[in-house]
Short mmCIF file of C-alpha atoms and ligand atoms in Angstrom, two decimals:
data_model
loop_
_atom_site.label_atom_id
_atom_site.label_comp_id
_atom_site.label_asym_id
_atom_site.label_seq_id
_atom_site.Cartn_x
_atom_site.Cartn_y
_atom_site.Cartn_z
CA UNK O 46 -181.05 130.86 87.49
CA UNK O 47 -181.13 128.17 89.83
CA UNK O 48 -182.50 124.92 89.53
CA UNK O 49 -186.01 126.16 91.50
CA UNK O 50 -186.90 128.37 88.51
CA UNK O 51 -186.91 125.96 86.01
CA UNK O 52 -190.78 124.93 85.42
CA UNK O 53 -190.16 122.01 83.45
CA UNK O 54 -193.77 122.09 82.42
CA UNK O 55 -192.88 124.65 79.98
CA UNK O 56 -190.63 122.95 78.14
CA UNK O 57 -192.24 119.38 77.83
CA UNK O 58 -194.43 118.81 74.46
CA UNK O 59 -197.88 120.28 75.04
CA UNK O 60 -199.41 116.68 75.13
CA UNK O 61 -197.85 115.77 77.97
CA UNK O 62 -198.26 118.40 80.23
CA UNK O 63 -201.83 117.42 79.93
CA UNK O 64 -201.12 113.48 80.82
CA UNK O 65 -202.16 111.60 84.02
CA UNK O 66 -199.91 108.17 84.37
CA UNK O 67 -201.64 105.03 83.81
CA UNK O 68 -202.67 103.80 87.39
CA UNK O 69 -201.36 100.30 87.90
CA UNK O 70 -203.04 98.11 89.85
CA UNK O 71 -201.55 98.13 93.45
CA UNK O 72 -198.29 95.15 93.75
CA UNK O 73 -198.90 93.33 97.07
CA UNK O 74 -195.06 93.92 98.03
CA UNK O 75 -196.33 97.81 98.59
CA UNK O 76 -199.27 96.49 100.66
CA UNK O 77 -197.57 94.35 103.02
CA UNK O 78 -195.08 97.23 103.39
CA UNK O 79 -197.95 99.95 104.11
CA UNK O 80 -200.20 98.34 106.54
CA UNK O 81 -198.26 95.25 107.57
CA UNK O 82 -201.00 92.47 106.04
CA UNK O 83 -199.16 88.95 105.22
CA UNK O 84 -200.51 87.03 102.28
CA UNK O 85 -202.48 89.79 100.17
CA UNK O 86 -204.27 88.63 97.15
CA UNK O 87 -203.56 90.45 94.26
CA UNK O 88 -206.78 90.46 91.78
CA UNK O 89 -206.36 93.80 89.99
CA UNK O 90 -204.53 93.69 86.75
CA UNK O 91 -206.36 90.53 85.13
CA UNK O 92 -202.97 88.46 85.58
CA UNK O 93 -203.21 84.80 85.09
CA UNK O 94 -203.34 83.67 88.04
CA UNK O 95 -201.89 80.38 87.21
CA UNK O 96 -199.31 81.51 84.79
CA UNK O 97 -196.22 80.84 83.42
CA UNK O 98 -197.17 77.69 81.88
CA UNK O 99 -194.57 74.91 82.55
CA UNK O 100 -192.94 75.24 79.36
CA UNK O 101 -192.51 78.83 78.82
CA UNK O 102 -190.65 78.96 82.46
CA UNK O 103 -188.58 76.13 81.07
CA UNK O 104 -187.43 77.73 77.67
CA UNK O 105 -187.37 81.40 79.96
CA UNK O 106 -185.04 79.11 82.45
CA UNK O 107 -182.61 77.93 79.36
CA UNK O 108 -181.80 80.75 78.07
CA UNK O 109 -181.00 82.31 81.14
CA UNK O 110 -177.08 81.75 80.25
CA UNK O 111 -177.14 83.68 77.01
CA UNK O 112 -179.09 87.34 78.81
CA UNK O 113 -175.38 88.96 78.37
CA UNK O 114 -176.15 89.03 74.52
CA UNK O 115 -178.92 91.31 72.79
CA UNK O 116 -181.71 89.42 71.60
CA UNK O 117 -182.34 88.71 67.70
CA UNK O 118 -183.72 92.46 67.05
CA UNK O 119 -186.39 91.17 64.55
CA UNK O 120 -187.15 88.35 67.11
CA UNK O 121 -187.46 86.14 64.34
CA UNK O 122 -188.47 82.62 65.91
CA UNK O 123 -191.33 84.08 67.62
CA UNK O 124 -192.26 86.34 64.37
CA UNK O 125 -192.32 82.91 62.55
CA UNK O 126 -194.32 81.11 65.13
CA UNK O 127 -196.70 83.92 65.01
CA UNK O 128 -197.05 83.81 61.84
CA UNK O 129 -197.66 80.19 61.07
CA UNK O 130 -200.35 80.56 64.08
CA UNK O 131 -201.98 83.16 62.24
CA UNK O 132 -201.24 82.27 58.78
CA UNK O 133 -200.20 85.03 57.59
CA UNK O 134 -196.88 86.10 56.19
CA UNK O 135 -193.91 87.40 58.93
CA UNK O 136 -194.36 90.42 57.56
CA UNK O 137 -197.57 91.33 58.86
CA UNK O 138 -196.27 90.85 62.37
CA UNK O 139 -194.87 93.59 64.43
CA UNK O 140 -193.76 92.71 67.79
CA UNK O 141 -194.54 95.00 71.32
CA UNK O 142 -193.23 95.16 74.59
CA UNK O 143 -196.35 94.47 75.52
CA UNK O 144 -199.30 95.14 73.39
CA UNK O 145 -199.37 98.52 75.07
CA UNK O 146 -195.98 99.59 73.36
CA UNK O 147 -197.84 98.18 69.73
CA UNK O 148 -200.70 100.78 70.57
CA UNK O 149 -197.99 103.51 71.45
CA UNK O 150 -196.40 102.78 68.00
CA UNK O 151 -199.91 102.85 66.12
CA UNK O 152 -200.51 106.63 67.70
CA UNK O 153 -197.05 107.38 66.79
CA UNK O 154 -197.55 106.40 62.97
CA UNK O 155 -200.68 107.18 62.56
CA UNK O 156 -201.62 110.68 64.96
CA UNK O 157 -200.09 114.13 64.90
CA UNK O 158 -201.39 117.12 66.40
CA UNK O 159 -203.53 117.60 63.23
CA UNK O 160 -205.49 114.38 63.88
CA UNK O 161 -208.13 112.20 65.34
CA UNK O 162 -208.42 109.41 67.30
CA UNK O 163 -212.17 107.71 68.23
CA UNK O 164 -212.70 105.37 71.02
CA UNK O 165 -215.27 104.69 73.33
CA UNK O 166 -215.97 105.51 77.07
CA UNK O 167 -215.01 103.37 79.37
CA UNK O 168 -212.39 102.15 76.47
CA UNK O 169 -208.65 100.64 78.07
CA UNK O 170 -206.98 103.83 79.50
CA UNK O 171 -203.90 103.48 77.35
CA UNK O 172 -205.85 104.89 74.60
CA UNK O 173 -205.89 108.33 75.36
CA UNK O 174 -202.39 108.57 76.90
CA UNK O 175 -200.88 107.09 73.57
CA UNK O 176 -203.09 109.76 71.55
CA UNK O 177 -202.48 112.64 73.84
CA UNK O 178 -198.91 111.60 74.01
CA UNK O 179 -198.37 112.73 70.24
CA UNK O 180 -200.24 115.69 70.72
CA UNK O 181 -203.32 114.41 68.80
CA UNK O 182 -207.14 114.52 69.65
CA UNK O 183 -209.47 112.38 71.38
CA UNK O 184 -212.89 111.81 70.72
CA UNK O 185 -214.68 109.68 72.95
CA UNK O 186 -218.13 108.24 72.22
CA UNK O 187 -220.62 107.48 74.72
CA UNK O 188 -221.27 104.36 75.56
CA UNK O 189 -224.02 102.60 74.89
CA UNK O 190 -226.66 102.73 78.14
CA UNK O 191 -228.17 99.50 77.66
CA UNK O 192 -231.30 99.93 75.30
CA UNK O 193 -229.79 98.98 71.70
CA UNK O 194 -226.48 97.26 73.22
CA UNK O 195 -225.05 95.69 76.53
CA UNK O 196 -224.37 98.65 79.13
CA UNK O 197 -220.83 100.13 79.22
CA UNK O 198 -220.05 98.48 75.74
CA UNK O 199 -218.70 99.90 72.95
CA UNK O 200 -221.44 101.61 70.92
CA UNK O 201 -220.20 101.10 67.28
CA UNK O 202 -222.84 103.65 65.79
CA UNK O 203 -221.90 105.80 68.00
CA UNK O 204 -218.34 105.87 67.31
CA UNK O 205 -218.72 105.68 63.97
CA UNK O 206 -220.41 109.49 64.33
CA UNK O 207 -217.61 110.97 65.07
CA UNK O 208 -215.16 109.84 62.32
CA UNK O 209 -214.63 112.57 60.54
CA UNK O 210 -212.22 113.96 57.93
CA UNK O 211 -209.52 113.93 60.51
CA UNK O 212 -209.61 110.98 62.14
CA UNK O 213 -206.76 108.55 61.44
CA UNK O 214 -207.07 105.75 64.07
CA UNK O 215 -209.89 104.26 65.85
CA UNK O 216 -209.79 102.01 68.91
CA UNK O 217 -211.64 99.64 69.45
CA UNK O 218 -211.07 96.64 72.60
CA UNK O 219 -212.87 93.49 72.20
CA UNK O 220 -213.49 92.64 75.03
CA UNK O 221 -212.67 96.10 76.36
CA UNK O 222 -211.12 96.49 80.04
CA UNK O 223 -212.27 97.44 82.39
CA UNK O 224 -215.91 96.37 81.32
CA UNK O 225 -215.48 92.92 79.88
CA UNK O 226 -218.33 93.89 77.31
CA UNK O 227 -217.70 92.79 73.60
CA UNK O 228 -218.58 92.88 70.14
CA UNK O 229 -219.99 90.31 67.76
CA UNK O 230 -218.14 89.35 64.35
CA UNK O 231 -221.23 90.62 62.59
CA UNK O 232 -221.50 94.30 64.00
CA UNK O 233 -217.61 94.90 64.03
CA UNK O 234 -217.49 93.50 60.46
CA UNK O 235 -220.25 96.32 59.61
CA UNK O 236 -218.72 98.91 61.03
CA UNK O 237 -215.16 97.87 59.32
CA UNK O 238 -217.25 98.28 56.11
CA UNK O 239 -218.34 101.80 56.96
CA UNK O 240 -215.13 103.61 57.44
CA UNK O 241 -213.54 105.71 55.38
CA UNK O 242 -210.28 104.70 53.25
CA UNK O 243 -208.05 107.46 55.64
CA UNK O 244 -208.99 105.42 58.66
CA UNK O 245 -206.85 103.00 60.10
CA UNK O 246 -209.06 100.62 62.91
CA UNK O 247 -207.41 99.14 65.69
CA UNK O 248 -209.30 96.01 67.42
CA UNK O 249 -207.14 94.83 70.91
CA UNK O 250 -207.96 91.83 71.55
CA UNK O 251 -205.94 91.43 74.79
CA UNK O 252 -208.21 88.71 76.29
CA UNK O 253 -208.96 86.47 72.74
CA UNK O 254 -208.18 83.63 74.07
CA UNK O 255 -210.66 83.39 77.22
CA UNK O 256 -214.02 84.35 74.86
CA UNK O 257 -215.53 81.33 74.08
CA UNK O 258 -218.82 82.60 72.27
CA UNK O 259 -218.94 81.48 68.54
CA UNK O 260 -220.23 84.90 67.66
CA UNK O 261 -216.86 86.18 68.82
CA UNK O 262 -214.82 87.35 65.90
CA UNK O 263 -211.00 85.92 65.03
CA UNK O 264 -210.11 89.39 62.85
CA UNK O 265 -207.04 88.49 62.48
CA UNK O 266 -208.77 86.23 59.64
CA UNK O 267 -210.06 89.43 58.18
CA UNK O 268 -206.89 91.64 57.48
CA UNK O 269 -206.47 90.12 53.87
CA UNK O 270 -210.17 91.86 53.69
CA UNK O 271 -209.61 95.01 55.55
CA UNK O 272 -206.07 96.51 54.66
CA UNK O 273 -206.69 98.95 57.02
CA UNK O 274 -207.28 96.87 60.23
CA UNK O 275 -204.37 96.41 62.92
CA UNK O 276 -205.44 93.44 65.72
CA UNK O 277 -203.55 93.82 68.43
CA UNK O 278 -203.02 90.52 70.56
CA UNK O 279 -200.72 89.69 73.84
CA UNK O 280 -199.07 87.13 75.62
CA UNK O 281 -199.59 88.97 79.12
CA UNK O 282 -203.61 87.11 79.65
CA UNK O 283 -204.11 84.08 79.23
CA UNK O 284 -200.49 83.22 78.18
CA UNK O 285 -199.96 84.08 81.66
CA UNK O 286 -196.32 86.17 80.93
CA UNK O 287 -197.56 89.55 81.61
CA UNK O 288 -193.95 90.11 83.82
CA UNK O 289 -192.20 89.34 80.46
CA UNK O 290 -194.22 91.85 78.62
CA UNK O 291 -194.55 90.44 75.41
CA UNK O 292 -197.62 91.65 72.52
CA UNK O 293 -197.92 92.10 68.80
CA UNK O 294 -199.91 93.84 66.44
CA UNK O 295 -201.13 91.76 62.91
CA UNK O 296 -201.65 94.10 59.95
CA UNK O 297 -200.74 95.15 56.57
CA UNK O 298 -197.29 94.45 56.05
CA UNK O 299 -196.53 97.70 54.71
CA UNK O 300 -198.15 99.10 57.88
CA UNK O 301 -195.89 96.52 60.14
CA UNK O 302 -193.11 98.35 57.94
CA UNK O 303 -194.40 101.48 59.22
CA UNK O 304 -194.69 100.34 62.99
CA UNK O 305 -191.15 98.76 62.70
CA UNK O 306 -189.74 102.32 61.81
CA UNK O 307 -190.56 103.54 65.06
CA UNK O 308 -190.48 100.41 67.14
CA UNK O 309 -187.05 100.44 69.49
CA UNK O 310 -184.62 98.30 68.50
CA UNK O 311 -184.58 94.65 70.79
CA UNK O 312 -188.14 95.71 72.53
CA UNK O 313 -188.89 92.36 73.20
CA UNK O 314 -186.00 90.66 75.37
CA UNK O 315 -183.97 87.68 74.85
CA UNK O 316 -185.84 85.59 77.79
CA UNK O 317 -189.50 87.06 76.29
CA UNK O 318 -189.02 85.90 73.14
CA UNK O 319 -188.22 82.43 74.08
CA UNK O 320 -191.00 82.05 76.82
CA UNK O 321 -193.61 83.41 73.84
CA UNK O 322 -192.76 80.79 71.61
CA UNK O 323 -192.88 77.85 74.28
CA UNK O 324 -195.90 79.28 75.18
CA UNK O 325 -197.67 79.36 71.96
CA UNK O 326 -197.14 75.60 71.65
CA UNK O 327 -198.36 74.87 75.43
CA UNK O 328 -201.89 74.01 74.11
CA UNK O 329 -202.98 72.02 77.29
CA UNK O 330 -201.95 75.20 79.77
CA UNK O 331 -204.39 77.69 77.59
CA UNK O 332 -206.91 75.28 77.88
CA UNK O 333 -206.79 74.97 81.11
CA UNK O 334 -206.11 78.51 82.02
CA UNK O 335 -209.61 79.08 80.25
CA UNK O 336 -210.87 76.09 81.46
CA UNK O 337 -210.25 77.39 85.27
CA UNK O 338 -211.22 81.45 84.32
CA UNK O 339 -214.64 80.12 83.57
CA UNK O 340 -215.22 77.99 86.74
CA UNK O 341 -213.49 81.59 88.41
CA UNK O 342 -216.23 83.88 86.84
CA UNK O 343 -218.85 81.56 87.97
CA UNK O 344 -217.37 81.64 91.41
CA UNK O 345 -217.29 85.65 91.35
CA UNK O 346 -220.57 86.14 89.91
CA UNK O 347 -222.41 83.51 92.20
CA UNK O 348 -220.71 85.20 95.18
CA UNK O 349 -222.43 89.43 93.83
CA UNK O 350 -225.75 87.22 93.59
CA UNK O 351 -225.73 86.04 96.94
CA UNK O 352 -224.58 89.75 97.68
CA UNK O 353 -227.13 91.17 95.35
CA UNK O 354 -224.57 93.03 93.98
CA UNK O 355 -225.60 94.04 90.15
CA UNK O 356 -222.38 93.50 87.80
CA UNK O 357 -221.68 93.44 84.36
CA UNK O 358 -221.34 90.61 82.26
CA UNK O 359 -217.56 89.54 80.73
CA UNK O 360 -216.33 87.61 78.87
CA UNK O 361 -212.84 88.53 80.17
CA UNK O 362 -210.39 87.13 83.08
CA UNK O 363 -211.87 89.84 85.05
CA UNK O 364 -215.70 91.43 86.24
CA UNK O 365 -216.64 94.68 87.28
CA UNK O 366 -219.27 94.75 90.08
CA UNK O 367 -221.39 97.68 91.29
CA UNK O 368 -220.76 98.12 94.80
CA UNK O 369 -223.84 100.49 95.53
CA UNK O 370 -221.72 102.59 97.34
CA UNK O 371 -218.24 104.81 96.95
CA UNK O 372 -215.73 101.79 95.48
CA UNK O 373 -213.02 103.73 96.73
CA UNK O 374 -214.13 103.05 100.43
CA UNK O 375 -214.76 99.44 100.01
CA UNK O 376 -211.59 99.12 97.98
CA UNK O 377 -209.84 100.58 101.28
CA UNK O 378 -211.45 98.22 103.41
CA UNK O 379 -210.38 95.44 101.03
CA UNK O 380 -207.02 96.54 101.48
CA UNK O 381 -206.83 96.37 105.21
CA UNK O 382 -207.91 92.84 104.26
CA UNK O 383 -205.12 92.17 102.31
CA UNK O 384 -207.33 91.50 99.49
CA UNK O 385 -206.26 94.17 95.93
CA UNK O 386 -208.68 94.78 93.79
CA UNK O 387 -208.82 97.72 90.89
CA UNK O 388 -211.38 101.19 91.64
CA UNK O 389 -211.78 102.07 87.98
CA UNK O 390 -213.27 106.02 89.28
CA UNK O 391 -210.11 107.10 86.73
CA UNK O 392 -213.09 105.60 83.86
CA UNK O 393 -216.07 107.61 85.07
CA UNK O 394 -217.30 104.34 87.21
CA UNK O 395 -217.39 105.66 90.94
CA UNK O 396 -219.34 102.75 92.18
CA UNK O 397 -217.50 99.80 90.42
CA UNK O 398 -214.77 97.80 91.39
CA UNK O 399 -212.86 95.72 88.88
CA UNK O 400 -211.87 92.47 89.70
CA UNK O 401 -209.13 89.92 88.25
CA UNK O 402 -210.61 85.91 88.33
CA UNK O 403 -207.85 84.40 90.96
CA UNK O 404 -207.88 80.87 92.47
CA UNK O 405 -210.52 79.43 93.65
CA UNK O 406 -208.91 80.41 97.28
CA UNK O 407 -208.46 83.72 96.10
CA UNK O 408 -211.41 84.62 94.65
CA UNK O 409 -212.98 83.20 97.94
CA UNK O 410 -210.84 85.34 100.03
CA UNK O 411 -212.07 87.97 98.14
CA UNK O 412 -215.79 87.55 98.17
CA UNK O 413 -215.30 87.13 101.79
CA UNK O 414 -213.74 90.27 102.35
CA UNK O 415 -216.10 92.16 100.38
CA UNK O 416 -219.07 90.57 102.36
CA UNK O 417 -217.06 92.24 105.87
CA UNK O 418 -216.88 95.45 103.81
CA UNK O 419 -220.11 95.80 103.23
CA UNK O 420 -221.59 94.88 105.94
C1 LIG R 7 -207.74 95.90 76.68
C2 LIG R 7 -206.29 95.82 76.95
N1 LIG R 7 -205.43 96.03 75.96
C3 LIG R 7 -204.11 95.96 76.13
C4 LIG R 7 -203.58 95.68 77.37
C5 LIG R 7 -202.10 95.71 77.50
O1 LIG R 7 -201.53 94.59 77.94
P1 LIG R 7 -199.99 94.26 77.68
O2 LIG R 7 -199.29 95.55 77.41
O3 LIG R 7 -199.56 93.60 78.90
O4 LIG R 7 -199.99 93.39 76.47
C6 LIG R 7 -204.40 95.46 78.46
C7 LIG R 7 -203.85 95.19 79.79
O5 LIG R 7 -204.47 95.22 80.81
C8 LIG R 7 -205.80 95.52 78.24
O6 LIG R 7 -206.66 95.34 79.25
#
């Protein structure tokens, strides 16, 4: 046999033959290398555009010295931080390589080919990869289409239809990416109350800290209520460390006993862990992270009105505008402007284009561009 006869489709789990890779957003490095542009803008993975914060680079910076030595494996300071934040008990926390890896773990523990997992369209795209990873099933609700909910939000009812006596997990982002739509405390709380006891809900809450509506629920307040809940929360947002790749999940402590059993051993670095807990006591750089998103999101959204470019409303560090046209083309022509943005065709949205809040010079850069695009 020689190496040409080997289709190594055959022998990867069934799952995964099926899998398309999570499409990053584009890194400028590649840009600048493919069509020679200098000083691209890079508004497509809802970065903080402003991050680190002064005192997570300086506790990153001081421990530089000790990198030849594995982290503490339960990352203990930061687990105790967390928890104090939280006010909860350390065992509830698990910690991620990202909140992406705590979502992997969740379909790990939870799925098996045998079972369910119910999100919505337009949900975060790691969703399905982590459930068709382990060989479970999807089931994707529609979203709602704007008469009983916002457009391209999460319609709960919906989901809630097609939980069923198989269905183990069910994910749920508030505020979901790539839409920047979200949930109130009242109708998530109603639908906790409505599932069955063999369901386990997930609510990411990647962007927590940049919704400012009262209405918007804190769960993690809830999961003495709901043993079944899981919040998932990250430091990659509004932290502004999403290079470091730090996340959690909150939960039941015996299900953070369950998530720890598959979790890798040291998943969150030395240098991670001590940027996350700096971080969580840099009040004044969230605030003014948030503080500087909102003025951004004004900025964007002034800019599509001018354009009369129809978008939908976030609550996010990013917004997804309807370009009226094929996004692909016009995020092509943003490219030869040196200007990266996110097509989100991958989630059924031909004619949107997501974009990440920058600077105030980058988000003008942008709106610029897109003005030359279009017309
Ligand atoms: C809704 C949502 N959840 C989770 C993540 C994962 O982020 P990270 O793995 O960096 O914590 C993202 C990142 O874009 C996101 O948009």
């Amino acid at each position: 046999m020689t190496p040409a006869d080997v289709d190594f489709l055959e022998l990867a789990a069934p799952g995964v033959c099926g899998l398309t890779p999570y499409q990053p957003g584009k890194p400028v490095a590649e840009l600048e290398r493919e069509l020679g542009v200098r000083n691209a803008v890079k508004l497509a993975s809802n970065e903080n555009p402003w991050g680190p914060g002064p005192q997570a680079l300086d506790a990153a910076q001081s421990v530089m010295r000790q990198i030849a030595r594995y982290p503490e494996g339960s990352g203990y300071q930061l687990v105790e931080r967390l928890a104090a934040r939280h006010d909860v008990a350390p065992g509830c926390i698990t910690l991620g390589n990202g909140s992406n890896d705590v979502l992997d773990m969740i379909a790990r523990v939870f799925l098996t080919p045998q079972h369910e997992a119910v999100f919505s369209r337009y949900a975060f795209a790691v969703y399905p990869i982590s459930v068709q990873a382990v060989g479970a099933s999807a089931r994707e609700a529609p979203a709602h289409d704007g008469s009983r909910g916002p457009a391209w939000g999460h319609d709960l009812d919906a989901m809630a239809a097609l939980v069923g006596r198989d269905t183990r997990v069910v994910f749920i982002a508030n505020p979901n990416n790539p839409t920047g739509t979200w949930l109130h405390a009242d109708e998530l709380e109603a639908f906790l109350e409505r599932m069955p006891p063999h369901v386990m809900v997930v609510v990411d809450e990647a962007y927590f800290e940049y919704v400012e509506d009262e209405r918007y629920p804190d769960t993690s307040r809830w999961l003495a209520r709901y043993p079944r809940l899981i919040v998932t929360r990250t430091f990659s947002k509004a932290y502004g460390l999403a290079g470091l790749r730090v996340g959690y999940a909150l939960s039941h402590p015996q299900v953070a006993g369950l998530l720890n059993r598959v979790r890798q051993p040291f998943n969150v670095n030395l240098v991670a862990q001590a940027a996350a807990v700096a971080a969580l006591e840099d009040t004044q750089f969230l605030a003014d992270c948030v503080r500087y998103n909102r003025a951004g999101m004004q900025q964007l959204v002034s800019g599509f009105g001018r354009m009369n470019l129809p978008y939908i409303e976030s609550v996010g560090n990013f917004v997804a505008v309807d370009v009226g046209r094929a996004a692909s083309e016009v995020y092509q022509g943003l490219l030869r402007q040196g200007v990266i943005v996110r097509p989100v065709a991958n989630y059924g949205m031909p004619r949107h284009l997501r974009v990440t809040i920058g600077r105030p010079e980058e988000n003008e850069r942008f709106l610029s561009a897109l003005h030359a695009v279009l017309t």
